[in-house]
mmCIF file of C-alpha atoms in Angstrom:
data_model
loop_
_atom_site.group_PDB
_atom_site.id
_atom_site.type_symbol
_atom_site.label_atom_id
_atom_site.label_comp_id
_atom_site.label_asym_id
_atom_site.label_seq_id
_atom_site.Cartn_x
_atom_site.Cartn_y
_atom_site.Cartn_z
ATOM 1 C CA MET T 1 -17.290 6.912 39.106
ATOM 2 C CA SER T 2 -15.968 5.858 35.698
ATOM 3 C CA ASP T 3 -18.634 5.005 32.926
ATOM 4 C CA ALA T 4 -16.374 2.222 31.464
ATOM 5 C CA THR T 5 -17.634 -1.272 31.745
ATOM 6 C CA LEU T 6 -16.069 -3.839 33.548
ATOM 7 C CA GLN T 7 -15.034 -5.435 30.105
ATOM 8 C CA GLU T 8 -13.387 -2.079 29.004
ATOM 9 C CA ARG T 9 -11.585 -1.557 32.209
ATOM 10 C CA TYR T 10 -10.193 -5.210 31.971
ATOM 11 C CA TRP T 11 -9.224 -4.715 28.423
ATOM 12 C CA ARG T 12 -7.325 -1.320 29.172
ATOM 13 C CA TYR T 13 -5.668 -3.117 32.090
ATOM 14 C CA LEU T 14 -4.302 -6.064 29.723
ATOM 15 C CA ALA T 15 -3.487 -3.586 26.942
ATOM 16 C CA ALA T 16 -1.555 -1.258 29.544
ATOM 17 C CA ASN T 17 0.149 -3.957 31.548
ATOM 18 C CA GLY T 18 0.645 -7.042 28.916
ATOM 19 C CA PRO T 19 4.040 -7.765 27.140
ATOM 20 C CA LYS T 20 4.364 -5.801 24.023
ATOM 21 C CA LEU T 21 6.670 -8.429 22.077
ATOM 22 C CA HIS T 22 7.493 -5.967 19.121
ATOM 23 C CA ARG T 23 9.787 -8.449 17.607
ATOM 24 C CA LEU T 24 6.974 -10.813 16.878
ATOM 25 C CA ARG T 25 4.787 -8.120 15.191
ATOM 26 C CA SER T 26 5.622 -9.165 11.659
ATOM 27 C CA PRO T 27 4.300 -11.694 9.299
ATOM 28 C CA GLY T 28 6.783 -14.507 9.979
ATOM 29 C CA PRO T 29 6.732 -14.844 13.445
ATOM 30 C CA THR T 30 2.745 -14.021 13.554
ATOM 31 C CA LYS T 31 2.061 -17.303 11.235
ATOM 32 C CA ALA T 32 4.748 -19.252 13.244
ATOM 33 C CA LEU T 33 2.813 -18.329 16.361
ATOM 34 C CA ILE T 34 -0.499 -19.262 14.593
ATOM 35 C CA VAL T 35 0.728 -22.643 13.239
ATOM 36 C CA THR T 36 1.992 -23.445 16.567
ATOM 37 C CA TYR T 37 -1.183 -22.907 18.376
ATOM 38 C CA PHE T 38 -3.350 -25.003 16.096
ATOM 39 C CA LEU T 39 -0.456 -27.690 15.657
ATOM 40 C CA MET T 40 -0.311 -27.956 19.452
ATOM 41 C CA VAL T 41 -4.114 -28.453 19.971
ATOM 42 C CA ALA T 42 -3.934 -30.982 17.035
ATOM 43 C CA LEU T 43 -1.345 -32.897 18.859
ATOM 44 C CA ALA T 44 -3.072 -32.560 22.191
ATOM 45 C CA ILE T 45 -6.190 -34.258 20.564
ATOM 46 C CA VAL T 46 -3.837 -37.254 19.450
ATOM 47 C CA CYS T 47 -2.199 -37.391 22.865
ATOM 48 C CA GLN T 48 -5.765 -37.556 24.474
ATOM 49 C CA LEU T 49 -6.616 -40.384 22.377
ATOM 50 C CA ALA T 50 -3.488 -42.089 22.942
ATOM 51 C CA MET T 51 -3.960 -41.735 26.907
ATOM 52 C CA LEU T 52 -6.540 -44.218 26.255
ATOM 53 C CA LEU T 53 -4.054 -46.845 25.428
ATOM 54 C CA TRP T 54 -1.077 -45.450 26.988
ATOM 55 C CA PRO T 55 -1.710 -43.628 30.259
ATOM 56 C CA PRO T 56 1.875 -41.998 30.317
ATOM 57 C CA ALA T 57 0.854 -39.717 27.158
ATOM 58 C CA ILE T 58 -0.782 -37.549 29.532
ATOM 59 C CA TRP T 59 2.456 -35.782 30.011
ATOM 60 C CA LEU T 60 2.871 -35.171 26.323
ATOM 61 C CA PHE T 61 -0.735 -33.925 26.306
ATOM 62 C CA LEU T 62 0.076 -31.322 29.086
ATOM 63 C CA ALA T 63 3.058 -30.155 27.329
ATOM 64 C CA CYS T 64 1.146 -29.754 24.076
ATOM 65 C CA ILE T 65 -1.508 -27.619 26.059
ATOM 66 C CA VAL T 66 1.219 -25.525 27.829
ATOM 67 C CA ILE T 67 2.821 -24.567 24.597
ATOM 68 C CA SER T 68 -0.360 -23.903 22.798
ATOM 69 C CA MET T 69 -1.148 -21.376 25.946
ATOM 70 C CA ILE T 70 1.956 -19.883 25.459
ATOM 71 C CA ALA T 71 1.712 -19.417 21.780
ATOM 72 C CA TRP T 72 -1.897 -17.957 22.014
ATOM 73 C CA THR T 73 -1.124 -15.651 24.771
ATOM 74 C CA ALA T 74 1.853 -14.315 22.524
ATOM 75 C CA LEU T 75 -0.177 -14.045 19.733
ATOM 76 C CA ARG T 76 -2.736 -11.949 21.445
ATOM 77 C CA SER T 77 0.102 -9.529 23.113
ATOM 78 C CA THR T 78 1.273 -8.913 19.689
ATOM 79 C CA ILE T 79 -1.990 -7.490 18.804
ATOM 80 C CA ASP T 80 -2.598 -5.707 22.339
ATOM 81 C CA VAL T 81 -5.666 -7.790 22.879
ATOM 82 C CA ARG T 82 -7.348 -5.734 20.225
ATOM 83 C CA ASP T 83 -9.791 -8.656 19.508
ATOM 84 C CA ALA T 84 -11.287 -7.818 22.855
ATOM 85 C CA ALA T 85 -11.143 -4.052 22.816
ATOM 86 C CA PRO T 86 -14.489 -2.020 22.833
ATOM 87 C CA ARG T 87 -15.706 -0.840 19.524
ATOM 88 C CA SER T 88 -14.937 2.764 20.772
ATOM 89 C CA GLU T 89 -11.156 2.005 20.583
ATOM 90 C CA LEU T 90 -11.246 0.500 17.310
ATOM 91 C CA ASP T 91 -10.990 2.421 13.897
ATOM 92 C CA ASP T 92 -13.517 1.413 10.995
ATOM 93 C CA PHE T 93 -11.341 -1.033 9.269
ATOM 94 C CA GLU T 94 -10.206 -2.710 12.372
ATOM 95 C CA ALA T 95 -13.881 -3.421 13.399
ATOM 96 C CA GLU T 96 -14.631 -4.678 9.851
ATOM 97 C CA VAL T 97 -11.748 -7.074 9.842
ATOM 98 C CA LEU T 98 -12.864 -8.491 13.278
ATOM 99 C CA ALA T 99 -16.668 -8.633 12.157
ATOM 100 C CA VAL T 100 -15.747 -10.694 8.867
ATOM 101 C CA TRP T 101 -13.542 -12.988 11.129
ATOM 102 C CA ARG T 102 -16.343 -13.252 13.737
ATOM 103 C CA LYS T 103 -18.727 -14.320 10.994
ATOM 104 C CA ARG T 104 -16.256 -16.942 9.886
ATOM 105 C CA ALA T 105 -15.713 -18.369 13.401
ATOM 106 C CA LEU T 106 -19.780 -18.395 13.721
ATOM 107 C CA ASN T 107 -20.016 -20.231 10.560
ATOM 108 C CA VAL T 108 -17.002 -22.733 11.515
ATOM 109 C CA LEU T 109 -18.785 -23.403 14.961
ATOM 110 C CA LEU T 110 -21.987 -23.933 13.180
ATOM 111 C CA ALA T 111 -20.507 -26.559 11.026
ATOM 112 C CA LEU T 112 -18.570 -28.375 14.095
ATOM 113 C CA LEU T 113 -21.886 -28.053 16.048
ATOM 114 C CA PHE T 114 -23.909 -29.894 13.496
ATOM 115 C CA LEU T 115 -21.322 -32.558 13.011
ATOM 116 C CA GLY T 116 -20.665 -33.028 16.567
ATOM 117 C CA ALA T 117 -24.493 -33.348 17.232
ATOM 118 C CA ALA T 118 -24.995 -35.763 14.209
ATOM 119 C CA THR T 119 -22.168 -37.815 15.535
ATOM 120 C CA PHE T 120 -23.351 -38.294 19.011
ATOM 121 C CA VAL T 121 -26.773 -38.935 18.089
ATOM 122 C CA ILE T 122 -25.837 -41.470 15.537
ATOM 123 C CA VAL T 123 -22.872 -43.412 17.092
ATOM 124 C CA PRO T 124 -24.747 -44.258 20.420
ATOM 125 C CA ALA T 125 -27.681 -45.342 18.460
ATOM 126 C CA VAL T 126 -25.639 -47.689 16.071
ATOM 127 C CA PHE T 127 -23.631 -49.077 18.988
ATOM 128 C CA SER T 128 -26.369 -49.244 21.485
ATOM 129 C CA GLY T 129 -25.507 -51.284 24.759
ATOM 130 C CA ARG T 130 -21.750 -51.394 23.483
ATOM 131 C CA LEU T 131 -20.898 -48.053 24.608
ATOM 132 C CA ASP T 132 -19.977 -46.795 27.932
ATOM 133 C CA PRO T 133 -22.474 -43.671 28.440
ATOM 134 C CA ALA T 134 -19.843 -41.813 30.609
ATOM 135 C CA ALA T 135 -17.307 -42.094 27.913
ATOM 136 C CA VAL T 136 -19.676 -40.854 25.283
ATOM 137 C CA GLY T 137 -20.673 -38.005 27.440
ATOM 138 C CA THR T 138 -17.109 -37.373 28.193
ATOM 139 C CA ALA T 139 -15.996 -37.477 24.625
ATOM 140 C CA ALA T 140 -18.837 -35.226 23.669
ATOM 141 C CA GLY T 141 -17.770 -32.590 26.216
ATOM 142 C CA VAL T 142 -14.158 -32.747 25.024
ATOM 143 C CA PHE T 143 -14.955 -32.057 21.448
ATOM 144 C CA MET T 144 -16.818 -28.971 22.447
ATOM 145 C CA LEU T 145 -14.000 -27.805 24.279
ATOM 146 C CA TYR T 146 -11.702 -28.180 21.588
ATOM 147 C CA SER T 147 -14.279 -26.572 19.230
ATOM 148 C CA ALA T 148 -14.541 -23.610 21.463
ATOM 149 C CA GLY T 149 -10.748 -23.502 21.782
ATOM 150 C CA VAL T 150 -10.383 -23.107 17.969
ATOM 151 C CA VAL T 151 -13.431 -21.208 17.214
ATOM 152 C CA SER T 152 -12.789 -18.617 19.560
ATOM 153 C CA THR T 153 -9.294 -17.778 18.359
ATOM 154 C CA LEU T 154 -10.087 -17.153 14.806
ATOM 155 C CA PRO T 155 -11.062 -13.334 15.380
ATOM 156 C CA ALA T 156 -7.700 -12.737 16.764
ATOM 157 C CA VAL T 157 -5.886 -14.784 14.168
ATOM 158 C CA GLY T 158 -7.505 -12.828 11.452
ATOM 159 C CA TYR T 159 -6.529 -9.640 13.286
ATOM 160 C CA ALA T 160 -3.042 -10.674 13.647
ATOM 161 C CA LEU T 161 -2.836 -11.924 9.907
ATOM 162 C CA THR T 162 -4.128 -8.419 8.827
ATOM 163 C CA PHE T 163 -2.465 -5.884 11.117
ATOM 164 C CA ASN T 164 0.863 -7.547 12.003
ATOM 165 C CA ARG T 165 2.635 -6.339 9.100
ATOM 166 C CA ASN T 166 4.981 -3.592 8.001
ATOM 167 C CA ALA T 167 2.815 -0.509 7.405
ATOM 168 C CA ASP T 168 4.985 0.941 4.408
ATOM 169 C CA GLU T 169 5.523 -2.392 2.678
ATOM 170 C CA GLU T 170 4.228 -2.448 -0.919
ATOM 171 C CA ASP T 171 1.183 -4.109 -1.933
ATOM 172 C CA MET Y 1 -5.422 -10.648 5.470
ATOM 173 C CA SER Y 2 -8.087 -8.027 4.749
ATOM 174 C CA PRO Y 3 -11.719 -9.080 3.980
ATOM 175 C CA ARG Y 4 -11.654 -10.178 0.520
ATOM 176 C CA LYS Y 5 -14.613 -8.208 -1.149
ATOM 177 C CA LYS Y 6 -13.854 -4.790 -2.378
ATOM 178 C CA PRO Y 7 -16.798 -2.153 -1.511
ATOM 179 C CA ARG Y 8 -19.805 -2.557 -4.163
ATOM 180 C CA SER Y 9 -19.703 1.289 -4.858
ATOM 181 C CA PRO Y 10 -15.945 1.862 -4.691
ATOM 182 C CA ILE Y 11 -14.698 5.197 -3.645
ATOM 183 C CA PHE Y 12 -11.621 6.368 -5.463
ATOM 184 C CA ASN Y 13 -8.943 8.417 -3.524
ATOM 185 C CA ARG Y 14 -5.658 10.038 -3.968
ATOM 186 C CA VAL Y 15 -4.564 9.311 -0.504
ATOM 187 C CA ARG Y 16 -1.203 7.549 -1.468
ATOM 188 C CA VAL Y 17 -0.111 10.253 -3.827
ATOM 189 C CA LEU Y 18 -0.898 13.112 -1.494
ATOM 190 C CA ARG Y 19 0.914 11.292 1.317
ATOM 191 C CA THR Y 20 3.837 10.926 -0.879
ATOM 192 C CA GLU Y 21 3.983 14.368 -2.000
ATOM 193 C CA ARG Y 22 4.359 15.380 1.607
ATOM 194 C CA ASP Y 23 6.739 12.820 2.257
ATOM 195 C CA LEU Y 24 4.356 10.856 5.027
ATOM 196 C CA SER Y 25 4.972 7.210 5.653
ATOM 197 C CA ARG Y 26 1.764 5.210 6.327
ATOM 198 C CA ALA Y 27 2.576 5.154 10.042
ATOM 199 C CA GLU Y 28 3.071 8.937 10.014
ATOM 200 C CA LEU Y 29 -0.465 9.700 8.265
ATOM 201 C CA ALA Y 30 -2.097 6.840 10.539
ATOM 202 C CA ASP Y 31 -0.723 8.643 13.693
ATOM 203 C CA LEU Y 32 -2.214 12.263 12.407
ATOM 204 C CA ILE Y 33 -5.404 10.576 11.720
ATOM 205 C CA ALA Y 34 -5.552 8.276 14.666
ATOM 206 C CA VAL Y 35 -6.062 4.837 12.789
ATOM 207 C CA ASN Y 36 -4.073 1.754 12.312
ATOM 208 C CA PRO Y 37 -1.136 2.146 9.826
ATOM 209 C CA GLN Y 38 -2.916 -0.787 7.961
ATOM 210 C CA THR Y 39 -6.018 1.065 7.641
ATOM 211 C CA VAL Y 40 -4.200 3.605 5.676
ATOM 212 C CA GLY Y 41 -2.820 0.992 3.222
ATOM 213 C CA ALA Y 42 -6.513 -0.520 2.984
ATOM 214 C CA LEU Y 43 -7.636 2.857 2.011
ATOM 215 C CA GLU Y 44 -5.102 3.262 -0.506
ATOM 216 C CA ARG Y 45 -5.643 0.007 -2.165
ATOM 217 C CA GLY Y 46 -9.486 0.678 -2.341
ATOM 218 C CA GLU Y 47 -10.208 -2.323 0.058
ATOM 219 C CA HIS Y 48 -11.650 -0.048 2.486
ATOM 220 C CA SER Y 49 -14.102 3.159 2.164
ATOM 221 C CA PRO Y 50 -13.462 5.762 4.967
ATOM 222 C CA SER Y 51 -16.332 6.963 7.308
ATOM 223 C CA LEU Y 52 -17.598 10.523 6.701
ATOM 224 C CA ASP Y 53 -15.480 11.333 10.099
ATOM 225 C CA LEU Y 54 -12.368 9.673 8.740
ATOM 226 C CA ALA Y 55 -12.630 11.130 5.375
ATOM 227 C CA PHE Y 56 -12.588 14.655 6.955
ATOM 228 C CA ARG Y 57 -9.846 13.872 9.215
ATOM 229 C CA ILE Y 58 -7.747 12.893 5.933
ATOM 230 C CA CYS Y 59 -8.732 15.951 4.182
ATOM 231 C CA ALA Y 60 -7.808 18.186 7.159
ATOM 232 C CA VAL Y 61 -4.230 16.514 7.260
ATOM 233 C CA PHE Y 62 -3.714 17.352 3.537
ATOM 234 C CA ASP Y 63 -5.753 20.723 3.778
ATOM 235 C CA LEU Y 64 -7.990 19.960 0.563
ATOM 236 C CA PRO Y 65 -11.534 19.567 0.303
ATOM 237 C CA VAL Y 66 -13.257 16.166 0.257
ATOM 238 C CA GLU Y 67 -13.775 16.233 -3.472
ATOM 239 C CA ALA Y 68 -9.946 16.598 -4.144
ATOM 240 C CA VAL Y 69 -9.355 13.724 -2.194
ATOM 241 C CA PHE Y 70 -12.155 11.234 -2.963
ATOM 242 C CA SER Y 71 -14.450 10.720 -5.506
ATOM 243 C CA ARG Y 72 -16.836 8.156 -6.940
ATOM 244 C CA THR Y 73 -15.127 8.120 -10.060
ATOM 245 C CA GLU Y 74 -11.285 7.340 -10.753
ATOM 246 C CA PHE Y 75 -8.948 10.153 -10.606
ATOM 247 C CA PRO Y 76 -7.001 10.684 -13.856
ATOM 248 C CA PRO Y 77 -3.333 10.840 -13.649
ATOM 249 C CA LEU Y 78 -2.070 13.989 -12.339
ATOM 250 C CA THR Y 79 0.112 14.695 -15.493
ATOM 251 C CA ALA Y 80 -3.223 14.519 -17.580
ATOM 252 C CA ASP Y 81 -4.540 16.973 -15.356
ATOM 253 C CA GLN Y 82 -1.957 19.583 -15.310
ATOM 254 C CA LEU Y 83 -0.886 19.311 -19.116
ATOM 255 C CA PRO Y 84 -3.988 18.864 -21.231
ATOM 256 C CA ARG Y 85 -3.175 18.412 -24.871
#
């Protein structure tokens, strides 16, 4: 029986069977994929707020989510999903870059957590009785989902920005 | 986008010079030492200090001792070494 963990085996499966997208492994397309992902997430937030006043905005919201997922999947394919690779598969510099970006992601997450906590404690207290508790709960959940969706991508974004470059380009 | 801080106690190296002498691209050297090509670039720019294992692998490729490739002090230009005044 193999000693590889489930995570390692899953990563090997993804790396071996995923699309290679060699044409997108350069700085321009990499930045385009990153911008597309974050722009679509931002637009999805706007559409979700718009849905409160205009329900058909859900179709725009869904389109933004699908496009963001395509951009994200393509970006991870260009790095062979190495942000999820076991440590033994990475060289020292790759591990160092991922560690730096994971630390940045943690700092962003802590800031968002604090901001969200403060907001969802203060706002219901100030508007006590005038807010629907279910709506406040939903808003808190959506905030957490978007925070996770943004923060969890940062290590892969950092890896792609560092490594999706021409190896022989001058500094 | 490499980690911005350079190592506190930098390790200087001659990897770029030796690689160029042997007409090796970064990708070719990276293949020989089993690292990402950008890792070779980071080493050459001094943004990343190699582990002992990686340093030995690099020296094995160039067939040189460690002190000929890596140093705590900056290497003088080769012309100054070869043509002392």
